[in-house]
Amino acid sequence: MQKKMAYSFPDEVLEQVFSFIQSDKDRNAVSLVCKSWDEIERWCRRKVFIGNCYAVSPRMVIRRFPEVRSIKLKGKPHFADFNLVPDGWGGYVLPWIAEMAGAYPWLEEIRLKRMVVTDESLELIAKSFKNFKVLVLFSCEGFSTDGLAAIAASCKNLRELDLRESEVDDLSGHWLAHFPETCTSLVSLNISCLRSDEVSFSALERLVGRCPNLRSLRLNRAVTLDKIANILRRAPQLVDFGTGYYAAELQPDVFSNLAGAFSSCKELKSLSGFWDVVPAYLPALYSICPRLTSLNLSYATIQSPDLIKLVSHCPRLQRLLVLDYVEDSGLEELASSCKDLQELRVFPSDPFGAEPNVSLTEQGLVAVSLGCPKLRSVLYFCRRMSNAALVTIAQNRPNLTRFRLCIIEPKTPDYLTLEPLDVGFGAIVEHCKDLRRLSLSGLLTDHVFEYIGTYGKKLEMLSVAFAGDSDLGLHHVLSGCESLRKLEIRDCPFGDKALLANAAKLETMRSLWMSSCAVSFGACKLLGQKMPKLNVEVIDETEPPDSRPESCPVDKLYIYRSVAGPRFDMPPFVWTMDEAVRILH
Amino acid sequence: MELQLGLALPPPPLIPIETFDLNSYGNYETREALGTNALSWPLLKLGPADNDINNIHHHNSSSSSSSSGGGAGCKKRSFDEAPFFDEKRNVPKTLHLLLWTNQPNDEDDDPSNVLHENSSSAIFKNDGEGLVGWPPVKTWRKKVHHQIPNGGTENNRLPAVENGIGGRASKSTYVKVKMEGVPIARKIDLSVHHSFEGLTNTLMRMFGISDGNRKSFKLTYQDREGDWLLAEDVPWRTFIRSLKCLKLIRSRG
């Protein structure tokens, strides 16, 4: 006879307690305590995050978590952003929607990243989920404004429609008119990626006007400057606003109208958009600048003096995205004005030019690292770097959690000493003990990987390009970085040895991408055979990998752990190393 | 290369790095700037105290036995995914398919030279236009207008619609076409056309221009730099890769 433990609670009490636990990590821990906790927890889990849509099947998710209300899925690997993953590789959301349509009639939220979404999927969402509230399509593709019209028309309680950076087939701007007059629930609308000249502006205005809870609105380029004031006056409660075009011939009445409209937005904290900026219109923003915490000027082709003037009005700025037109001088000004800065991203205005077109060097980044004590996250494109600068940055800012440096020309050495940048990046990983994400560039040998393996204990994501000398480099990373989840490598001389010697490590990571490296087809097959919990995919658009000797390197390799087994939606240029499937393929 | 299949129990410890012989690996690339891949790397003192070489190697050996594989190490990891991987299963800590040894390769014909050639030719796949996907900027950013506005004061340009197919490969190969004098723009699918002849035929039909009137129109296009050019002046391939949008203009004289 089982003795009931004195300290066990009734299920309902436990469920109530668990409802306060929101983080996935904690929920997972709860489910590991004992069988009964696992059982209770799985019935009350409402949010699921699946970092790789092929790691698990929709049925498995549904079987384990029957009452989900919110799902977040990611599809293609990160390097898909840079055209390294061929079209048609996969990441289709339709199978998920189809299964969830039956199993989760009360699903409210779908958030997708790098997935292929079709109009059919959107129509199915619109039809299947009566209480649908949130649709976020981040860097997705494959759908058109027709699909959006279906969502707009059917989802009566839609709160968020966010298409950030997605590729939409813009057939007509009239989809906005499909929002019924009764729709007043919108809180967030992001259509900045829509490229069409045609946006039904009157429909947009009316929609904005009747949604009193609208907090975030990001327009697309079709909306001209003179129309901004109209929109803002209808939504003075906005917290986040993305302009359309910010260019027009300077006219005093347009200017004052715009300035007045901005100043009436007392909650506005975040601005973006600014395609084609006319600097003369920037002072219209001055009234809200003191409140701004986030500013995305990464499409604004304005020069450093204008940028400096604007930024100096924003002492509370926490996040700045900007083009390298800001130059070192602009960053020095930023360092002295914006002491709350946490995140800085500097993008290249002329990424393919051979010569520098702006005076932006390592000095700008050093200045910001010195002047901004809260700086945590950096993405920086530049054309020269030195070990000394990197060491200084590391010593100034040990609180960095994300450091992504892209020196535009591959294998560029320290410009002062002509040495590799191993020591500089080594200082970064050594001093920044909470570093979670790192992207390397410049001339790098296996040494840098030894530093990373030694010090990068909290590193979760590492991006490597044109670096290293031998398998030892990869071995250092795989054997040393305990927290590693995602590793993406291109054009490095890493081959079979390190990969096979660390095969078990791959099961502890979400994924590994290697392209233009030296991993042989034979090694891929071996991995596929021996590691059943890994999907090993070889991608080659030119010819089948087994038409060449086994020792030949594969073009692209994508390895990810999965409990769903090999997938069956692969295009002809993707080969799975799962033996049984390969033979059928 | 000799592959030794290592089975689960008991796993031998990974050879500490100081005995690893770098010279057994073919030089994938000669790095004159660096000199040789000598074993005696000075691990430079980057900061205070704890950068003693001995400490680092200790650190390495102790970390290497617990870093890879499942088991107890996994539970401390922050998985933010649904725990479909049963961390309680008995996964050996260092299951490897290859024992990391310091034996030099036996074969003389080191495949690494072959690999080097293959990999370097793979880099310039983009028809010699440069590296694919480098620098790592998203398609959206590639299309930022490079031209610095003159003084930045007056900027009366009409919004240029960027819908070219030179960027991210996508299923949509539609491009905007405007005709001089016609307010409404149209869209045309470029993937079904393979020559100027075919393209022009379609455009004539689209805008209802009769064969007789054909001669009085010229096809122009705006390229990635924002310049307007005559379509017939460039080869089809160049045209396709650099065009952003099309415009039919009346040819004068």
JSON list of C-alpha atoms in Angstrom, two decimals, chain B residues 17-203:
[
{"chain": "B", "resi": 17, "resn": "ILE", "atom": "CA", "xyz": [45.73, 19.55, -25.95]},
{"chain": "B", "resi": 18, "resn": "GLU", "atom": "CA", "xyz": [49.39, 19.85, -25.14]},
{"chain": "B", "resi": 19, "resn": "THR", "atom": "CA", "xyz": [50.15, 16.50, -26.69]},
{"chain": "B", "resi": 20, "resn": "PHE", "atom": "CA", "xyz": [48.22, 17.18, -29.82]},
{"chain": "B", "resi": 21, "resn": "ASP", "atom": "CA", "xyz": [50.49, 17.32, -32.81]},
{"chain": "B", "resi": 22, "resn": "LEU", "atom": "CA", "xyz": [49.43, 20.08, -35.10]},
{"chain": "B", "resi": 23, "resn": "ASN", "atom": "CA", "xyz": [51.93, 19.14, -37.74]},
{"chain": "B", "resi": 24, "resn": "SER", "atom": "CA", "xyz": [49.92, 16.06, -38.56]},
{"chain": "B", "resi": 25, "resn": "TYR", "atom": "CA", "xyz": [47.31, 18.21, -40.23]},
{"chain": "B", "resi": 26, "resn": "GLY", "atom": "CA", "xyz": [47.90, 19.32, -43.74]},
{"chain": "B", "resi": 27, "resn": "ASN", "atom": "CA", "xyz": [48.28, 23.00, -44.23]},
{"chain": "B", "resi": 28, "resn": "TYR", "atom": "CA", "xyz": [45.00, 23.98, -45.69]},
{"chain": "B", "resi": 29, "resn": "GLU", "atom": "CA", "xyz": [46.50, 27.28, -46.46]},
{"chain": "B", "resi": 30, "resn": "THR", "atom": "CA", "xyz": [49.99, 28.60, -46.18]},
{"chain": "B", "resi": 31, "resn": "ARG", "atom": "CA", "xyz": [49.99, 31.48, -43.86]},
{"chain": "B", "resi": 32, "resn": "GLU", "atom": "CA", "xyz": [53.21, 33.28, -44.41]},
{"chain": "B", "resi": 33, "resn": "ALA", "atom": "CA", "xyz": [52.09, 36.04, -42.18]},
{"chain": "B", "resi": 34, "resn": "LEU", "atom": "CA", "xyz": [51.73, 33.67, -39.28]},
{"chain": "B", "resi": 35, "resn": "GLY", "atom": "CA", "xyz": [54.74, 31.49, -39.61]},
{"chain": "B", "resi": 36, "resn": "THR", "atom": "CA", "xyz": [54.39, 27.85, -38.73]},
{"chain": "B", "resi": 37, "resn": "ASN", "atom": "CA", "xyz": [51.69, 26.28, -36.68]},
{"chain": "B", "resi": 38, "resn": "ALA", "atom": "CA", "xyz": [54.15, 25.72, -33.94]},
{"chain": "B", "resi": 39, "resn": "LEU", "atom": "CA", "xyz": [53.02, 23.85, -30.91]},
{"chain": "B", "resi": 40, "resn": "SER", "atom": "CA", "xyz": [54.57, 26.22, -28.46]},
{"chain": "B", "resi": 41, "resn": "TRP", "atom": "CA", "xyz": [51.86, 28.80, -28.54]},
{"chain": "B", "resi": 42, "resn": "PRO", "atom": "CA", "xyz": [52.44, 31.39, -26.00]},
{"chain": "B", "resi": 43, "resn": "LEU", "atom": "CA", "xyz": [49.06, 31.71, -24.39]},
{"chain": "B", "resi": 44, "resn": "LEU", "atom": "CA", "xyz": [49.39, 35.40, -23.87]},
{"chain": "B", "resi": 45, "resn": "LYS", "atom": "CA", "xyz": [48.61, 36.76, -20.50]},
{"chain": "B", "resi": 46, "resn": "LEU", "atom": "CA", "xyz": [45.44, 38.62, -21.17]},
{"chain": "B", "resi": 47, "resn": "GLY", "atom": "CA", "xyz": [44.66, 39.68, -17.68]},
{"chain": "B", "resi": 48, "resn": "PRO", "atom": "CA", "xyz": [45.56, 39.14, -14.09]},
{"chain": "B", "resi": 49, "resn": "ALA", "atom": "CA", "xyz": [46.85, 35.97, -12.50]},
{"chain": "B", "resi": 50, "resn": "ASP", "atom": "CA", "xyz": [44.92, 33.03, -13.81]},
{"chain": "B", "resi": 51, "resn": "ASN", "atom": "CA", "xyz": [46.40, 32.86, -17.27]},
{"chain": "B", "resi": 52, "resn": "ASP", "atom": "CA", "xyz": [49.14, 30.53, -16.29]},
{"chain": "B", "resi": 53, "resn": "ILE", "atom": "CA", "xyz": [49.51, 27.95, -19.01]},
{"chain": "B", "resi": 54, "resn": "ASN", "atom": "CA", "xyz": [49.21, 25.16, -16.48]},
{"chain": "B", "resi": 55, "resn": "ASN", "atom": "CA", "xyz": [45.93, 26.45, -15.24]},
{"chain": "B", "resi": 56, "resn": "ILE", "atom": "CA", "xyz": [44.57, 26.65, -18.71]},
{"chain": "B", "resi": 57, "resn": "HIS", "atom": "CA", "xyz": [45.44, 23.12, -19.49]},
{"chain": "B", "resi": 58, "resn": "HIS", "atom": "CA", "xyz": [43.98, 21.92, -16.25]},
{"chain": "B", "resi": 59, "resn": "HIS", "atom": "CA", "xyz": [40.91, 23.82, -17.11]},
{"chain": "B", "resi": 60, "resn": "ASN", "atom": "CA", "xyz": [40.78, 22.20, -20.50]},
{"chain": "B", "resi": 61, "resn": "SER", "atom": "CA", "xyz": [41.17, 18.64, -19.31]},
{"chain": "B", "resi": 62, "resn": "SER", "atom": "CA", "xyz": [38.57, 18.99, -16.63]},
{"chain": "B", "resi": 63, "resn": "SER", "atom": "CA", "xyz": [36.13, 20.73, -18.89]},
{"chain": "B", "resi": 64, "resn": "SER", "atom": "CA", "xyz": [36.55, 18.37, -21.78]},
{"chain": "B", "resi": 65, "resn": "SER", "atom": "CA", "xyz": [35.32, 15.39, -19.85]},
{"chain": "B", "resi": 66, "resn": "SER", "atom": "CA", "xyz": [32.14, 17.05, -18.81]},
{"chain": "B", "resi": 67, "resn": "SER", "atom": "CA", "xyz": [31.41, 19.21, -21.77]},
{"chain": "B", "resi": 68, "resn": "SER", "atom": "CA", "xyz": [30.16, 16.85, -24.37]},
{"chain": "B", "resi": 69, "resn": "GLY", "atom": "CA", "xyz": [27.35, 14.38, -24.15]},
{"chain": "B", "resi": 70, "resn": "GLY", "atom": "CA", "xyz": [24.25, 14.15, -22.09]},
{"chain": "B", "resi": 71, "resn": "GLY", "atom": "CA", "xyz": [23.81, 12.89, -18.62]},
{"chain": "B", "resi": 72, "resn": "ALA", "atom": "CA", "xyz": [24.21, 15.06, -15.60]},
{"chain": "B", "resi": 73, "resn": "GLY", "atom": "CA", "xyz": [25.77, 17.90, -17.49]},
{"chain": "B", "resi": 74, "resn": "CYS", "atom": "CA", "xyz": [22.59, 18.45, -19.43]},
{"chain": "B", "resi": 75, "resn": "LYS", "atom": "CA", "xyz": [20.35, 19.28, -16.57]},
{"chain": "B", "resi": 76, "resn": "LYS", "atom": "CA", "xyz": [22.22, 22.45, -15.78]},
{"chain": "B", "resi": 77, "resn": "ARG", "atom": "CA", "xyz": [21.97, 23.65, -19.29]},
{"chain": "B", "resi": 78, "resn": "SER", "atom": "CA", "xyz": [19.35, 26.17, -20.11]},
{"chain": "B", "resi": 79, "resn": "PHE", "atom": "CA", "xyz": [17.19, 24.50, -22.66]},
{"chain": "B", "resi": 80, "resn": "ASP", "atom": "CA", "xyz": [14.49, 26.79, -23.70]},
{"chain": "B", "resi": 81, "resn": "GLU", "atom": "CA", "xyz": [12.85, 24.23, -25.85]},
{"chain": "B", "resi": 82, "resn": "ALA", "atom": "CA", "xyz": [10.22, 21.76, -24.78]},
{"chain": "B", "resi": 83, "resn": "PRO", "atom": "CA", "xyz": [12.15, 18.96, -23.14]},
{"chain": "B", "resi": 84, "resn": "PHE", "atom": "CA", "xyz": [11.60, 16.24, -25.66]},
{"chain": "B", "resi": 85, "resn": "PHE", "atom": "CA", "xyz": [15.06, 14.95, -25.02]},
{"chain": "B", "resi": 86, "resn": "ASP", "atom": "CA", "xyz": [15.01, 12.80, -21.97]},
{"chain": "B", "resi": 87, "resn": "GLU", "atom": "CA", "xyz": [18.00, 13.96, -20.03]},
{"chain": "B", "resi": 88, "resn": "LYS", "atom": "CA", "xyz": [17.72, 11.04, -17.69]},
{"chain": "B", "resi": 89, "resn": "ARG", "atom": "CA", "xyz": [18.70, 8.54, -20.32]},
{"chain": "B", "resi": 90, "resn": "ASN", "atom": "CA", "xyz": [22.11, 7.07, -19.99]},
{"chain": "B", "resi": 91, "resn": "VAL", "atom": "CA", "xyz": [24.10, 8.87, -22.63]},
{"chain": "B", "resi": 92, "resn": "PRO", "atom": "CA", "xyz": [27.79, 8.36, -22.33]},
{"chain": "B", "resi": 93, "resn": "LYS", "atom": "CA", "xyz": [29.67, 11.50, -21.72]},
{"chain": "B", "resi": 94, "resn": "THR", "atom": "CA", "xyz": [32.08, 11.22, -24.55]},
{"chain": "B", "resi": 95, "resn": "LEU", "atom": "CA", "xyz": [30.69, 8.99, -27.20]},
{"chain": "B", "resi": 96, "resn": "HIS", "atom": "CA", "xyz": [32.86, 9.68, -30.13]},
{"chain": "B", "resi": 97, "resn": "LEU", "atom": "CA", "xyz": [33.06, 8.15, -33.51]},
{"chain": "B", "resi": 98, "resn": "LEU", "atom": "CA", "xyz": [36.69, 8.93, -33.76]},
{"chain": "B", "resi": 99, "resn": "LEU", "atom": "CA", "xyz": [39.35, 8.74, -31.12]},
{"chain": "B", "resi": 100, "resn": "TRP", "atom": "CA", "xyz": [41.18, 12.01, -30.98]},
{"chain": "B", "resi": 101, "resn": "THR", "atom": "CA", "xyz": [44.73, 10.77, -31.34]},
{"chain": "B", "resi": 102, "resn": "ASN", "atom": "CA", "xyz": [47.98, 12.39, -32.09]},
{"chain": "B", "resi": 103, "resn": "GLN", "atom": "CA", "xyz": [48.91, 9.97, -34.80]},
{"chain": "B", "resi": 104, "resn": "PRO", "atom": "CA", "xyz": [49.80, 11.60, -38.03]},
{"chain": "B", "resi": 105, "resn": "ASN", "atom": "CA", "xyz": [47.85, 10.65, -41.08]},
{"chain": "B", "resi": 106, "resn": "ASP", "atom": "CA", "xyz": [49.19, 7.54, -42.77]},
{"chain": "B", "resi": 107, "resn": "GLU", "atom": "CA", "xyz": [48.23, 8.38, -46.28]},
{"chain": "B", "resi": 108, "resn": "ASP", "atom": "CA", "xyz": [50.60, 10.46, -48.30]},
{"chain": "B", "resi": 109, "resn": "ASP", "atom": "CA", "xyz": [47.98, 11.89, -50.54]},
{"chain": "B", "resi": 110, "resn": "ASP", "atom": "CA", "xyz": [46.49, 14.11, -47.96]},
{"chain": "B", "resi": 111, "resn": "PRO", "atom": "CA", "xyz": [43.02, 14.88, -49.20]},
{"chain": "B", "resi": 112, "resn": "SER", "atom": "CA", "xyz": [43.33, 18.29, -47.64]},
{"chain": "B", "resi": 113, "resn": "ASN", "atom": "CA", "xyz": [44.91, 19.74, -50.76]},
{"chain": "B", "resi": 114, "resn": "VAL", "atom": "CA", "xyz": [42.02, 18.52, -52.82]},
{"chain": "B", "resi": 115, "resn": "LEU", "atom": "CA", "xyz": [39.64, 19.91, -50.26]},
{"chain": "B", "resi": 116, "resn": "HIS", "atom": "CA", "xyz": [41.35, 23.27, -50.37]},
{"chain": "B", "resi": 117, "resn": "GLU", "atom": "CA", "xyz": [40.85, 23.53, -54.07]},
{"chain": "B", "resi": 118, "resn": "ASN", "atom": "CA", "xyz": [37.26, 22.53, -53.85]},
{"chain": "B", "resi": 119, "resn": "SER", "atom": "CA", "xyz": [36.49, 24.90, -51.07]},
{"chain": "B", "resi": 120, "resn": "SER", "atom": "CA", "xyz": [38.16, 27.87, -52.64]},
{"chain": "B", "resi": 121, "resn": "SER", "atom": "CA", "xyz": [36.35, 27.36, -55.90]},
{"chain": "B", "resi": 122, "resn": "ALA", "atom": "CA", "xyz": [33.14, 27.09, -53.99]},
{"chain": "B", "resi": 123, "resn": "ILE", "atom": "CA", "xyz": [33.66, 30.52, -52.56]},
{"chain": "B", "resi": 124, "resn": "PHE", "atom": "CA", "xyz": [33.36, 32.34, -55.83]},
{"chain": "B", "resi": 125, "resn": "LYS", "atom": "CA", "xyz": [30.23, 30.67, -56.91]},
{"chain": "B", "resi": 126, "resn": "ASN", "atom": "CA", "xyz": [28.38, 33.86, -57.46]},
{"chain": "B", "resi": 127, "resn": "ASP", "atom": "CA", "xyz": [29.64, 34.18, -61.04]},
{"chain": "B", "resi": 128, "resn": "GLY", "atom": "CA", "xyz": [32.76, 35.86, -59.82]},
{"chain": "B", "resi": 129, "resn": "GLU", "atom": "CA", "xyz": [30.76, 38.72, -58.44]},
{"chain": "B", "resi": 130, "resn": "GLY", "atom": "CA", "xyz": [32.11, 38.06, -55.01]},
{"chain": "B", "resi": 131, "resn": "LEU", "atom": "CA", "xyz": [31.38, 35.86, -52.08]},
{"chain": "B", "resi": 132, "resn": "VAL", "atom": "CA", "xyz": [27.90, 34.56, -51.59]},
{"chain": "B", "resi": 133, "resn": "GLY", "atom": "CA", "xyz": [26.39, 35.89, -48.43]},
{"chain": "B", "resi": 134, "resn": "TRP", "atom": "CA", "xyz": [29.33, 38.10, -47.50]},
{"chain": "B", "resi": 135, "resn": "PRO", "atom": "CA", "xyz": [29.39, 40.54, -45.84]},
{"chain": "B", "resi": 136, "resn": "PRO", "atom": "CA", "xyz": [26.52, 39.12, -43.80]},
{"chain": "B", "resi": 137, "resn": "VAL", "atom": "CA", "xyz": [23.89, 41.76, -44.42]},
{"chain": "B", "resi": 138, "resn": "LYS", "atom": "CA", "xyz": [20.29, 40.91, -44.99]},
{"chain": "B", "resi": 139, "resn": "THR", "atom": "CA", "xyz": [18.76, 41.57, -48.38]},
{"chain": "B", "resi": 140, "resn": "TRP", "atom": "CA", "xyz": [16.91, 44.59, -47.01]},
{"chain": "B", "resi": 141, "resn": "ARG", "atom": "CA", "xyz": [20.15, 46.27, -46.10]},
{"chain": "B", "resi": 142, "resn": "LYS", "atom": "CA", "xyz": [21.80, 45.64, -49.43]},
{"chain": "B", "resi": 143, "resn": "LYS", "atom": "CA", "xyz": [19.22, 47.85, -51.00]},
{"chain": "B", "resi": 144, "resn": "VAL", "atom": "CA", "xyz": [19.97, 50.89, -48.90]},
{"chain": "B", "resi": 145, "resn": "HIS", "atom": "CA", "xyz": [20.60, 53.77, -51.20]},
{"chain": "B", "resi": 146, "resn": "HIS", "atom": "CA", "xyz": [24.33, 54.20, -51.49]},
{"chain": "B", "resi": 147, "resn": "GLN", "atom": "CA", "xyz": [24.30, 57.64, -52.95]},
{"chain": "B", "resi": 148, "resn": "ILE", "atom": "CA", "xyz": [24.94, 60.35, -50.45]},
{"chain": "B", "resi": 149, "resn": "PRO", "atom": "CA", "xyz": [22.36, 63.06, -51.02]},
{"chain": "B", "resi": 150, "resn": "ASN", "atom": "CA", "xyz": [23.91, 66.35, -52.08]},
{"chain": "B", "resi": 151, "resn": "GLY", "atom": "CA", "xyz": [24.01, 68.39, -48.93]},
{"chain": "B", "resi": 152, "resn": "GLY", "atom": "CA", "xyz": [20.92, 66.51, -47.95]},
{"chain": "B", "resi": 153, "resn": "THR", "atom": "CA", "xyz": [18.68, 69.52, -48.21]},
{"chain": "B", "resi": 154, "resn": "GLU", "atom": "CA", "xyz": [16.21, 69.02, -50.98]},
{"chain": "B", "resi": 155, "resn": "ASN", "atom": "CA", "xyz": [15.15, 65.56, -51.78]},
{"chain": "B", "resi": 156, "resn": "ASN", "atom": "CA", "xyz": [12.26, 65.58, -54.13]},
{"chain": "B", "resi": 157, "resn": "ARG", "atom": "CA", "xyz": [12.65, 62.12, -55.53]},
{"chain": "B", "resi": 158, "resn": "LEU", "atom": "CA", "xyz": [9.58, 60.00, -55.78]},
{"chain": "B", "resi": 159, "resn": "PRO", "atom": "CA", "xyz": [9.71, 56.88, -53.70]},
{"chain": "B", "resi": 160, "resn": "ALA", "atom": "CA", "xyz": [11.51, 54.30, -55.76]},
{"chain": "B", "resi": 161, "resn": "VAL", "atom": "CA", "xyz": [10.00, 50.89, -55.41]},
{"chain": "B", "resi": 162, "resn": "GLU", "atom": "CA", "xyz": [12.68, 48.30, -54.97]},
{"chain": "B", "resi": 163, "resn": "ASN", "atom": "CA", "xyz": [11.43, 45.02, -56.12]},
{"chain": "B", "resi": 164, "resn": "GLY", "atom": "CA", "xyz": [14.40, 43.70, -58.03]},
{"chain": "B", "resi": 165, "resn": "ILE", "atom": "CA", "xyz": [15.30, 40.08, -58.16]},
{"chain": "B", "resi": 166, "resn": "GLY", "atom": "CA", "xyz": [18.97, 40.61, -57.55]},
{"chain": "B", "resi": 167, "resn": "GLY", "atom": "CA", "xyz": [18.64, 40.14, -53.86]},
{"chain": "B", "resi": 168, "resn": "ARG", "atom": "CA", "xyz": [17.33, 37.27, -51.85]},
{"chain": "B", "resi": 169, "resn": "ALA", "atom": "CA", "xyz": [16.23, 34.45, -54.05]},
{"chain": "B", "resi": 170, "resn": "SER", "atom": "CA", "xyz": [12.52, 34.12, -53.57]},
{"chain": "B", "resi": 171, "resn": "LYS", "atom": "CA", "xyz": [9.58, 32.62, -55.35]},
{"chain": "B", "resi": 172, "resn": "SER", "atom": "CA", "xyz": [8.40, 36.08, -56.37]},
{"chain": "B", "resi": 173, "resn": "THR", "atom": "CA", "xyz": [10.11, 37.36, -59.48]},
{"chain": "B", "resi": 174, "resn": "TYR", "atom": "CA", "xyz": [7.65, 40.14, -60.17]},
{"chain": "B", "resi": 175, "resn": "VAL", "atom": "CA", "xyz": [8.94, 43.55, -61.10]},
{"chain": "B", "resi": 176, "resn": "LYS", "atom": "CA", "xyz": [7.06, 46.80, -61.34]},
{"chain": "B", "resi": 177, "resn": "VAL", "atom": "CA", "xyz": [6.54, 48.32, -64.75]},
{"chain": "B", "resi": 178, "resn": "LYS", "atom": "CA", "xyz": [5.44, 51.86, -65.36]},
{"chain": "B", "resi": 179, "resn": "MET", "atom": "CA", "xyz": [4.56, 53.44, -68.63]},
{"chain": "B", "resi": 180, "resn": "GLU", "atom": "CA", "xyz": [5.11, 57.10, -69.24]},
{"chain": "B", "resi": 181, "resn": "GLY", "atom": "CA", "xyz": [1.86, 58.91, -68.99]},
{"chain": "B", "resi": 182, "resn": "VAL", "atom": "CA", "xyz": [-0.01, 56.08, -67.29]},
{"chain": "B", "resi": 183, "resn": "PRO", "atom": "CA", "xyz": [-0.63, 56.57, -63.56]},
{"chain": "B", "resi": 184, "resn": "ILE", "atom": "CA", "xyz": [-1.14, 52.95, -62.61]},
{"chain": "B", "resi": 185, "resn": "ALA", "atom": "CA", "xyz": [1.91, 50.70, -62.48]},
{"chain": "B", "resi": 186, "resn": "ARG", "atom": "CA", "xyz": [1.73, 47.04, -63.45]},
{"chain": "B", "resi": 187, "resn": "LYS", "atom": "CA", "xyz": [3.71, 44.03, -62.42]},
{"chain": "B", "resi": 188, "resn": "ILE", "atom": "CA", "xyz": [5.40, 41.52, -64.63]},
{"chain": "B", "resi": 189, "resn": "ASP", "atom": "CA", "xyz": [6.85, 38.11, -63.87]},
{"chain": "B", "resi": 190, "resn": "LEU", "atom": "CA", "xyz": [10.40, 38.07, -65.12]},
{"chain": "B", "resi": 191, "resn": "SER", "atom": "CA", "xyz": [11.02, 34.41, -64.56]},
{"chain": "B", "resi": 192, "resn": "VAL", "atom": "CA", "xyz": [8.95, 33.48, -67.61]},
{"chain": "B", "resi": 193, "resn": "HIS", "atom": "CA", "xyz": [10.97, 35.67, -69.93]},
{"chain": "B", "resi": 194, "resn": "HIS", "atom": "CA", "xyz": [14.35, 34.89, -71.34]},
{"chain": "B", "resi": 195, "resn": "SER", "atom": "CA", "xyz": [14.99, 37.61, -73.85]},
{"chain": "B", "resi": 196, "resn": "PHE", "atom": "CA", "xyz": [14.26, 41.23, -74.57]},
{"chain": "B", "resi": 197, "resn": "GLU", "atom": "CA", "xyz": [12.05, 40.16, -77.46]},
{"chain": "B", "resi": 198, "resn": "GLY", "atom": "CA", "xyz": [9.77, 38.12, -75.25]},
{"chain": "B", "resi": 199, "resn": "LEU", "atom": "CA", "xyz": [9.72, 40.73, -72.53]},
{"chain": "B", "resi": 200, "resn": "THR", "atom": "CA", "xyz": [8.87, 43.51, -74.95]},
{"chain": "B", "resi": 201, "resn": "ASN", "atom": "CA", "xyz": [6.08, 41.46, -76.50]},
{"chain": "B", "resi": 202, "resn": "THR", "atom": "CA", "xyz": [4.49, 40.93, -73.14]},
{"chain": "B", "resi": 203, "resn": "LEU", "atom": "CA", "xyz": [4.80, 44.58, -72.23]}
]
